[in-house]
XYZ file of C-alpha atoms in Angstrom:
375
model
C 125.541 150.321 165.883
C 126.399 147.298 164.190
C 126.118 144.123 166.779
C 129.148 142.525 167.803
C 130.344 139.285 166.114
C 129.894 135.962 167.642
C 132.544 134.695 169.992
C 135.442 132.419 168.569
C 133.970 129.446 170.582
C 130.548 130.004 168.450
C 132.267 129.865 165.542
C 133.964 126.628 166.176
C 131.011 125.064 167.416
C 129.312 125.973 164.119
C 131.973 125.760 161.421
C 129.846 122.622 159.481
C 127.322 125.431 158.980
C 129.564 128.053 158.082
C 131.300 125.677 155.160
C 127.169 125.560 153.720
C 126.100 129.068 154.756
C 129.262 130.438 152.735
C 128.612 128.429 149.745
C 124.907 129.274 149.866
C 126.000 132.720 150.027
C 128.171 132.708 147.440
C 125.328 131.664 144.785
C 122.634 133.866 146.454
C 124.399 136.950 146.783
C 125.840 136.278 142.973
C 122.313 136.124 141.871
C 121.265 139.190 143.870
C 123.877 141.467 142.459
C 122.913 140.346 138.461
C 119.521 140.465 139.090
C 119.645 143.951 140.297
C 122.240 145.263 138.092
C 120.012 147.614 136.822
C 120.678 149.754 140.476
C 123.991 150.440 139.715
C 124.548 153.069 137.301
C 127.953 152.761 137.070
C 128.058 148.927 136.406
C 125.334 149.356 133.638
C 125.552 152.290 132.216
C 121.789 153.512 132.330
C 120.145 156.613 132.861
C 120.287 157.563 136.796
C 118.097 159.947 138.645
C 118.160 161.208 142.068
C 114.870 163.014 143.710
C 116.208 165.647 145.682
C 114.338 167.082 149.225
C 110.896 169.129 148.285
C 110.928 172.858 148.489
C 107.533 172.968 150.633
C 105.092 175.933 151.194
C 102.640 175.988 153.699
C 102.070 175.466 157.373
C 104.490 173.849 159.705
C 102.297 170.335 159.552
C 103.478 169.594 156.099
C 107.226 169.629 156.481
C 107.423 166.384 156.023
C 106.640 166.382 152.454
C 110.136 167.813 152.111
C 110.738 163.982 152.286
C 107.843 162.442 151.352
C 107.201 163.812 147.835
C 111.059 162.765 146.983
C 109.928 159.468 148.400
C 106.967 158.466 146.567
C 107.803 159.539 143.285
C 111.276 157.320 143.334
C 109.394 154.783 144.523
C 107.207 154.721 141.755
C 110.496 155.259 139.520
C 111.917 152.111 140.706
C 109.498 150.167 138.759
C 110.491 151.533 135.536
C 112.516 148.856 133.609
C 116.190 151.071 132.207
C 115.930 153.572 134.702
C 118.682 153.454 137.938
C 116.325 155.604 140.639
C 118.739 156.011 143.715
C 117.397 155.927 146.805
C 116.728 159.762 147.723
C 118.605 161.737 150.484
C 116.498 162.929 153.578
C 116.412 166.856 154.279
C 118.720 166.123 157.202
C 120.842 164.101 154.994
C 121.116 166.859 152.247
C 122.281 169.322 155.511
C 125.174 167.102 156.500
C 126.571 168.203 152.454
C 125.379 171.610 152.921
C 123.011 171.226 149.565
C 125.990 170.660 147.530
C 124.401 169.644 144.561
C 128.151 168.755 142.989
C 128.633 166.482 146.058
C 125.355 164.532 145.393
C 126.367 163.814 141.896
C 129.619 162.453 142.675
C 128.325 160.461 145.655
C 125.284 159.038 143.705
C 127.037 158.839 140.521
C 123.576 160.036 138.969
C 122.926 161.882 135.746
C 119.904 163.648 136.502
C 118.108 165.409 139.411
C 114.471 165.296 140.569
C 113.900 169.252 141.911
C 110.369 169.383 143.035
C 108.541 172.003 145.076
C 104.811 171.907 146.314
C 102.343 174.541 147.284
C 99.667 173.734 150.095
C 96.757 175.228 150.652
C 93.472 173.659 152.873
C 92.875 170.648 150.821
C 94.722 171.129 147.738
C 98.409 170.554 146.860
C 100.086 172.184 143.611
C 103.485 169.973 142.598
C 105.981 171.882 140.566
C 108.370 169.128 139.199
C 111.558 169.838 137.064
C 114.158 167.177 135.739
C 117.444 168.659 135.972
C 120.920 167.632 134.283
C 123.391 166.648 136.866
C 126.118 167.640 135.143
C 125.172 171.521 133.508
C 122.014 172.238 135.833
C 120.050 172.942 132.728
C 116.169 171.880 132.905
C 115.618 169.280 130.499
C 111.937 168.798 131.643
C 109.499 170.279 133.960
C 105.555 170.454 134.475
C 103.103 171.668 137.279
C 100.267 169.237 138.809
C 97.723 170.389 140.724
C 94.820 168.294 142.713
C 93.186 167.934 146.299
C 95.225 166.242 148.841
C 93.314 162.993 148.395
C 95.038 162.577 144.638
C 98.420 162.905 146.157
C 99.323 159.544 144.666
C 97.901 160.390 140.996
C 99.710 163.698 141.406
C 102.968 162.090 142.173
C 102.300 159.183 139.892
C 101.700 162.038 137.118
C 105.235 163.445 137.584
C 106.848 159.929 137.678
C 105.003 159.363 133.945
C 106.425 162.300 132.536
C 109.988 161.747 133.982
C 109.790 158.395 132.840
C 108.270 159.614 129.319
C 111.496 161.979 129.062
C 114.008 159.623 129.840
C 113.036 155.957 128.945
C 109.991 156.569 126.597
C 109.979 152.990 125.511
C 109.636 151.984 128.976
C 106.104 150.912 130.288
C 104.150 153.195 131.731
C 104.006 154.152 135.856
C 102.240 151.915 137.637
C 99.554 153.102 139.791
C 99.853 152.816 143.333
C 97.575 150.547 145.221
C 97.301 152.333 148.399
C 95.474 155.360 149.254
C 96.739 158.790 149.403
C 95.743 158.884 153.237
C 97.902 156.278 154.138
C 100.212 157.129 151.801
C 101.348 160.265 153.495
C 100.685 159.068 156.438
C 103.685 156.271 156.023
C 106.262 159.436 154.426
C 104.975 161.387 157.278
C 106.228 158.382 159.617
C 109.371 158.079 157.861
C 110.023 161.498 158.237
C 109.680 161.630 162.180
C 111.440 157.881 162.474
C 114.498 159.410 160.187
C 114.067 162.684 162.628
C 114.275 160.539 165.947
C 116.890 158.395 164.569
C 119.171 161.743 164.342
C 118.730 164.024 166.837
C 116.552 161.554 169.728
C 113.881 164.100 170.446
C 110.994 161.926 172.342
C 108.551 164.151 170.344
C 109.650 162.783 167.263
C 109.059 159.232 168.094
C 105.791 160.197 169.270
C 105.166 161.725 166.062
C 106.227 158.828 163.947
C 104.592 156.267 166.066
C 101.366 158.429 165.460
C 101.543 158.566 161.662
C 102.660 155.076 161.052
C 99.595 153.869 163.278
C 97.079 155.864 161.121
C 98.712 154.837 157.902
C 97.618 151.380 159.249
C 94.295 152.344 160.015
C 93.960 154.005 156.590
C 95.230 150.722 154.965
C 95.372 147.851 157.225
C 96.702 145.555 154.330
C 99.811 148.004 154.455
C 103.071 146.338 155.613
C 105.231 148.756 155.616
C 103.075 150.723 157.789
C 103.417 147.981 160.445
C 107.354 147.788 159.406
C 107.196 151.466 160.744
C 105.909 150.518 164.393
C 108.536 147.915 164.666
C 111.058 150.230 163.713
C 110.275 152.850 165.920
C 110.642 150.117 168.432
C 114.018 148.926 167.462
C 115.229 152.493 167.799
C 114.079 152.803 171.272
C 115.438 149.136 171.975
C 119.035 150.796 170.349
C 118.516 153.876 172.758
C 116.882 152.209 175.830
C 117.716 148.331 175.918
C 115.711 145.473 176.977
C 114.595 147.100 180.392
C 112.103 149.409 177.579
C 110.507 146.211 176.543
C 110.763 147.538 173.090
C 112.389 144.391 171.667
C 109.219 142.343 172.256
C 107.079 145.074 170.638
C 110.006 145.634 167.916
C 109.339 141.505 166.874
C 105.528 141.574 167.384
C 105.035 144.273 164.565
C 107.743 142.893 162.288
C 105.923 139.589 162.523
C 102.782 141.418 161.938
C 103.942 142.952 158.950
C 104.627 139.482 157.600
C 101.712 137.903 158.043
C 100.277 140.937 155.853
C 102.543 140.416 153.424
C 105.256 137.923 152.934
C 107.344 139.431 150.242
C 107.795 142.585 152.775
C 111.571 142.769 152.290
C 111.848 145.476 155.282
C 110.486 143.180 157.594
C 112.424 140.097 156.497
C 115.268 142.805 157.197
C 114.659 143.336 161.027
C 114.136 139.903 161.501
C 117.753 139.093 160.261
C 118.992 141.605 162.209
C 116.812 140.082 165.698
C 119.006 137.363 164.891
C 122.152 139.106 166.234
C 120.342 139.762 169.607
C 119.410 136.345 169.995
C 121.336 134.374 172.866
C 121.912 131.727 170.506
C 122.217 132.982 167.243
C 120.559 130.743 164.372
C 123.376 131.580 161.195
C 121.032 129.637 158.502
C 118.269 131.319 159.791
C 119.599 134.804 159.668
C 121.137 134.211 156.304
C 117.864 133.098 154.933
C 116.101 136.077 156.482
C 118.804 138.389 155.000
C 118.461 136.968 151.483
C 114.742 137.273 151.078
C 114.875 140.857 152.592
C 117.506 142.222 149.546
C 115.634 139.917 147.168
C 112.142 141.622 148.189
C 113.822 145.369 148.783
C 116.871 145.410 146.477
C 116.539 149.321 147.310
C 116.608 149.464 150.486
C 119.818 149.818 151.958
C 119.396 147.986 155.517
C 118.527 144.612 153.182
C 121.871 144.536 151.869
C 123.786 145.239 155.592
C 121.779 142.382 156.685
C 123.198 140.044 153.996
C 126.645 141.451 154.825
C 126.215 140.319 158.632
C 124.676 137.298 157.641
C 127.882 135.845 155.642
C 131.057 137.596 157.509
C 131.198 134.206 159.187
C 131.769 132.816 156.434
C 133.348 134.706 154.239
C 134.819 138.124 154.619
C 134.837 138.974 150.595
C 130.991 138.040 150.486
C 130.521 140.286 153.221
C 132.357 143.155 151.956
C 130.358 142.564 148.563
C 126.935 143.094 150.549
C 128.307 146.445 152.109
C 129.530 148.073 149.152
C 126.185 147.355 147.407
C 124.401 148.813 150.145
C 126.837 151.572 149.748
C 125.850 151.522 146.253
C 122.075 151.881 146.998
C 122.490 154.753 149.910
C 125.699 156.505 150.194
C 124.372 158.358 153.029
C 123.865 154.407 154.929
C 127.434 154.948 156.771
C 127.349 151.688 158.672
C 127.849 149.654 155.276
C 130.890 152.150 154.493
C 132.254 151.531 157.782
C 131.824 147.679 157.498
C 133.575 147.856 153.740
C 136.482 149.706 155.118
C 137.155 147.383 158.230
C 136.875 144.486 154.972
C 139.046 145.934 152.764
C 141.776 146.465 155.376
C 141.612 143.056 156.532
C 142.029 141.916 153.175
C 144.858 143.741 152.584
C 143.509 146.138 150.251
C 144.107 149.546 152.282
C 144.255 151.817 149.327
C 140.400 150.737 148.191
C 139.374 151.479 151.917
C 140.654 154.699 152.003
C 138.740 155.605 148.926
C 135.856 154.124 150.663
C 136.687 156.276 153.741
C 137.412 159.000 151.784
C 133.619 158.963 150.137
C 132.153 158.521 153.618
C 133.551 161.653 155.062
C 132.416 163.685 152.282
C 129.141 163.143 153.750
C 130.102 163.648 157.196
C 133.361 164.702 157.626
C 133.675 164.764 161.561
C 131.290 161.839 162.247
C 133.280 159.453 164.444
C 132.612 156.169 162.090
C 134.383 157.839 159.317
C 136.998 159.312 161.339
C 137.614 155.742 163.155
C 137.009 153.927 159.970
C 139.857 155.920 158.187
């Protein structure tokens, strides 16, 4: 749930800070949007790809690969210049639209889908990858890669490189992943169960996600995103159980640990910005600073743009709207950003545009309370 805005009294007391923060935000948000324009296929006309959930053949314990494979490949492709790589929807999100490819193509505004399947046997993976035209459903390119489980990262990189050659042959080759395959797989497993806990609220998913993230950090102590994952699980617990759970303190401790590992970890900065909402006396300038660092270091992470949106609302509704719309562009399934955009457009006297955003969100979750209430 989005945190509530501070009271009018608080705003009055901080009016001088607001003016300076609003100006800083205007300059910074504009720079972010211009600097990351390659993330918007609509505005740039760049070739765009969306990786769909992977079809997994194997034991139940590898079910997390359905989200892991598209996540890893997309992260690799996001480093290819001139290619607009969308944040892949999770398997639970695709279920919301009943796997309708036309709806996904419309929501994400993409030219191609990345369709994958993986056969798993003890210690080995066989990864099949296809690049499919989103409009015609014709296969543009395809190949299979096989190898031991410990070569997972290399298999994913080969697949990403094949896609790069098919759509952006002049671009630089896809770089090698710096973390080990074991750490990468553990992180993606944590993401899978964390998302399930967020949506389904099963305690067993919380335990599985926490175990996977901690295993990733044990495999590679320099893996900042694994520490963020642990912190994120505590953030979800805090959201569910409140202050009495003690989760807020653990949340902050793990996020600060992530930043000790890597000061350029955008996801960690996003969490710190969100934490300022819950402070007894929120520091507007600090919240904005954290949010802008988050969006700068992790432009493909929707929460970073929502953090900017939350940070600038006290200074400018138009700036909040710009950041919220950017979050929607990055990840159409991230509905809190859509709700913020609908509210802002309505308050700014632009109801027709608000309804367009609302209708787009309702194509994702027609019966979701947030979508219905926004409309």
